[in-house]
PDB file of C-alpha atoms in Angstrom:
ATOM      1  CA  GLU G   1      28.319  22.443  13.661  1.00  0.00           C
ATOM      2  CA  VAL G   2      24.545  23.351  13.935  1.00  0.00           C
ATOM      3  CA  GLN G   3      22.507  20.528  12.481  1.00  0.00           C
ATOM      4  CA  LEU G   4      18.674  20.229  12.255  1.00  0.00           C
ATOM      5  CA  VAL G   5      17.358  16.963  10.925  1.00  0.00           C
ATOM      6  CA  GLU G   6      13.593  16.519  10.200  1.00  0.00           C
ATOM      7  CA  SER G   7      11.830  13.183   9.999  1.00  0.00           C
ATOM      8  CA  GLY G   8       8.310  11.765  10.056  1.00  0.00           C
ATOM      9  CA  GLY G   9       7.025  13.027   6.727  1.00  0.00           C
ATOM     10  CA  GLY G  10       5.258  10.645   4.270  1.00  0.00           C
ATOM     11  CA  LEU G  11       2.133  10.059   2.315  1.00  0.00           C
ATOM     12  CA  VAL G  12      -1.187  10.334   4.351  1.00  0.00           C
ATOM     13  CA  GLN G  13      -4.789  10.348   3.187  1.00  0.00           C
ATOM     14  CA  PRO G  14      -6.917  13.534   3.845  1.00  0.00           C
ATOM     15  CA  GLY G  15      -8.112  13.544   7.477  1.00  0.00           C
ATOM     16  CA  GLY G  16      -5.038  11.639   8.538  1.00  0.00           C
ATOM     17  CA  SER G  17      -2.318  12.481  10.904  1.00  0.00           C
ATOM     18  CA  LEU G  18       1.474  12.691  10.988  1.00  0.00           C
ATOM     19  CA  ARG G  19       4.002  13.626  13.609  1.00  0.00           C
ATOM     20  CA  LEU G  20       7.080  15.449  12.425  1.00  0.00           C
ATOM     21  CA  SER G  21      10.349  15.568  14.470  1.00  0.00           C
ATOM     22  CA  CYS G  22      13.352  17.799  14.188  1.00  0.00           C
ATOM     23  CA  ALA G  23      16.556  16.699  15.901  1.00  0.00           C
ATOM     24  CA  ALA G  24      18.891  19.434  16.827  1.00  0.00           C
ATOM     25  CA  SER G  25      22.548  19.426  17.627  1.00  0.00           C
ATOM     26  CA  GLY G  26      25.563  21.685  17.728  1.00  0.00           C
ATOM     27  CA  PHE G  27      23.881  24.432  19.804  1.00  0.00           C
ATOM     28  CA  THR G  28      22.099  24.873  23.110  1.00  0.00           C
ATOM     29  CA  PHE G  29      18.709  23.961  21.964  1.00  0.00           C
ATOM     30  CA  SER G  30      16.927  25.018  25.134  1.00  0.00           C
ATOM     31  CA  ARG G  31      18.092  28.706  24.553  1.00  0.00           C
ATOM     32  CA  HIS G  32      16.389  29.192  21.268  1.00  0.00           C
ATOM     33  CA  ALA G  33      12.895  29.547  19.970  1.00  0.00           C
ATOM     34  CA  MET G  34      12.142  27.261  17.001  1.00  0.00           C
ATOM     35  CA  SER G  35       9.642  27.390  14.181  1.00  0.00           C
ATOM     36  CA  TRP G  36       8.232  25.090  11.550  1.00  0.00           C
ATOM     37  CA  VAL G  37       8.005  26.593   7.946  1.00  0.00           C
ATOM     38  CA  ARG G  38       6.722  24.877   4.906  1.00  0.00           C
ATOM     39  CA  GLN G  39       6.897  25.255   1.096  1.00  0.00           C
ATOM     40  CA  ALA G  40       4.166  23.833  -1.145  1.00  0.00           C
ATOM     41  CA  PRO G  41       4.954  22.832  -4.784  1.00  0.00           C
ATOM     42  CA  GLY G  42       5.494  26.123  -6.816  1.00  0.00           C
ATOM     43  CA  LYS G  43       4.982  28.392  -3.929  1.00  0.00           C
ATOM     44  CA  GLY G  44       7.051  30.381  -1.537  1.00  0.00           C
ATOM     45  CA  LEU G  45       7.913  29.678   2.103  1.00  0.00           C
ATOM     46  CA  GLN G  46       5.095  29.761   4.620  1.00  0.00           C
ATOM     47  CA  TRP G  47       5.453  30.108   8.245  1.00  0.00           C
ATOM     48  CA  VAL G  48       3.489  27.419  10.130  1.00  0.00           C
ATOM     49  CA  SER G  49       4.199  27.579  13.867  1.00  0.00           C
ATOM     50  CA  GLY G  50       6.550  28.717  16.458  1.00  0.00           C
ATOM     51  CA  ILE G  51       7.477  27.879  20.015  1.00  0.00           C
ATOM     52  CA  ASN G  52       9.407  29.793  22.802  1.00  0.00           C
ATOM     53  CA  THR G  53      12.468  28.322  24.603  1.00  0.00           C
ATOM     54  CA  ASP G  54      10.503  26.832  27.480  1.00  0.00           C
ATOM     55  CA  GLY G  55       7.653  25.333  25.189  1.00  0.00           C
ATOM     56  CA  ASP G  56       4.917  27.151  27.089  1.00  0.00           C
ATOM     57  CA  GLY G  57       4.277  29.746  24.413  1.00  0.00           C
ATOM     58  CA  THR G  58       3.239  28.710  20.973  1.00  0.00           C
ATOM     59  CA  THR G  59       1.847  30.459  17.914  1.00  0.00           C
ATOM     60  CA  TYR G  60       0.106  29.118  14.805  1.00  0.00           C
ATOM     61  CA  ALA G  61      -0.764  30.369  11.343  1.00  0.00           C
ATOM     62  CA  HIS G  62      -4.522  30.627  10.984  1.00  0.00           C
ATOM     63  CA  PHE G  63      -4.607  27.857   8.408  1.00  0.00           C
ATOM     64  CA  VAL G  64      -3.402  25.218  10.771  1.00  0.00           C
ATOM     65  CA  LYS G  65      -4.688  26.511  14.157  1.00  0.00           C
ATOM     66  CA  GLY G  66      -6.716  23.758  15.861  1.00  0.00           C
ATOM     67  CA  ARG G  67      -5.242  21.025  13.745  1.00  0.00           C
ATOM     68  CA  PHE G  68      -1.457  21.312  14.284  1.00  0.00           C
ATOM     69  CA  THR G  69       0.331  21.193  17.702  1.00  0.00           C
ATOM     70  CA  ILE G  70       3.943  22.367  18.145  1.00  0.00           C
ATOM     71  CA  SER G  71       6.043  21.053  21.018  1.00  0.00           C
ATOM     72  CA  ARG G  72       9.662  20.558  22.128  1.00  0.00           C
ATOM     73  CA  ASP G  73      11.629  18.360  24.507  1.00  0.00           C
ATOM     74  CA  ASN G  74      14.547  20.095  25.580  1.00  0.00           C
ATOM     75  CA  ALA G  75      16.014  17.061  27.324  1.00  0.00           C
ATOM     76  CA  LYS G  76      16.020  15.283  23.914  1.00  0.00           C
ATOM     77  CA  ASN G  77      17.005  18.352  21.791  1.00  0.00           C
ATOM     78  CA  THR G  78      13.902  17.702  19.697  1.00  0.00           C
ATOM     79  CA  LEU G  79      11.249  19.793  18.181  1.00  0.00           C
ATOM     80  CA  TYR G  80       7.863  18.219  17.142  1.00  0.00           C
ATOM     81  CA  LEU G  81       4.891  19.067  14.966  1.00  0.00           C
ATOM     82  CA  GLN G  82       1.700  17.019  15.396  1.00  0.00           C
ATOM     83  CA  MET G  83      -0.442  17.314  12.441  1.00  0.00           C
ATOM     84  CA  ASN G  84      -4.085  16.180  12.467  1.00  0.00           C
ATOM     85  CA  SER G  85      -6.946  16.405  10.168  1.00  0.00           C
ATOM     86  CA  LEU G  86      -4.617  16.890   7.208  1.00  0.00           C
ATOM     87  CA  LYS G  87      -5.821  18.481   3.992  1.00  0.00           C
ATOM     88  CA  SER G  88      -4.513  18.318   0.498  1.00  0.00           C
ATOM     89  CA  ASP G  89      -3.456  22.029   0.967  1.00  0.00           C
ATOM     90  CA  ASP G  90      -0.943  20.850   3.590  1.00  0.00           C
ATOM     91  CA  THR G  91       0.958  19.040   1.120  1.00  0.00           C
ATOM     92  CA  ALA G  92       4.532  20.676   1.238  1.00  0.00           C
ATOM     93  CA  VAL G  93       8.187  20.146   2.260  1.00  0.00           C
ATOM     94  CA  TYR G  94       8.318  21.045   6.063  1.00  0.00           C
ATOM     95  CA  TYR G  95      11.416  22.607   7.560  1.00  0.00           C
ATOM     96  CA  CYS G  96      12.287  23.355  11.055  1.00  0.00           C
ATOM     97  CA  ALA G  97      14.290  26.603  11.715  1.00  0.00           C
ATOM     98  CA  LYS G  98      16.312  27.838  14.608  1.00  0.00           C
ATOM     99  CA  VAL G  99      15.568  31.413  15.721  1.00  0.00           C
ATOM    100  CA  SER G 100      18.359  33.601  16.752  1.00  0.00           C
ATOM    101  CA  ASP G 101      18.015  37.385  17.350  1.00  0.00           C
ATOM    102  CA  GLY G 102      14.620  37.315  15.752  1.00  0.00           C
ATOM    103  CA  GLU G 103      15.838  35.653  12.570  1.00  0.00           C
ATOM    104  CA  TYR G 104      16.132  32.205  11.203  1.00  0.00           C
ATOM    105  CA  ASP G 105      19.830  31.295  11.102  1.00  0.00           C
ATOM    106  CA  TYR G 106      19.699  27.692  10.452  1.00  0.00           C
ATOM    107  CA  TRP G 107      17.286  25.368   8.625  1.00  0.00           C
ATOM    108  CA  GLY G 108      16.994  21.610   8.240  1.00  0.00           C
ATOM    109  CA  GLN G 109      16.872  19.799   4.998  1.00  0.00           C
ATOM    110  CA  GLY G 110      13.095  19.326   5.173  1.00  0.00           C
ATOM    111  CA  THR G 111      10.691  16.469   5.173  1.00  0.00           C
ATOM    112  CA  GLN G 112       8.020  15.827   2.490  1.00  0.00           C
ATOM    113  CA  VAL G 113       4.403  15.643   3.526  1.00  0.00           C
ATOM    114  CA  THR G 114       2.001  14.584   0.923  1.00  0.00           C
ATOM    115  CA  VAL G 115      -1.811  14.491   1.521  1.00  0.00           C
ATOM    116  CA  SER G 116      -3.615  12.463  -1.041  1.00  0.00           C
ATOM    117  CA  SER G 117      -6.155   9.812  -1.431  1.00  0.00           C
TER     118      SER G 117
END
């Protein structure tokens, strides 16, 4: 059974940092690209960042580029998202998603990130 479990969310002040983790199981993690996607209150899903299987290829949405860093540890079957210089607009539920044949086929349950003073 494929499982993706996010953690690391919470309440942080503007300008602060958080590190999200996504623990993967039930599939060969190292063979799949992964992404982070978020959903702000009252809004649709928004792609944030993606990473290839080896971790040496990353892409970012323009609104997080330079502030967020995606990474992965294939030995630990874990995906990460380091978020710095957080803004109130980053408030959202953050999901990790498994990529298969160019589509997201599994999602985690999400972790809430709230940026507020």
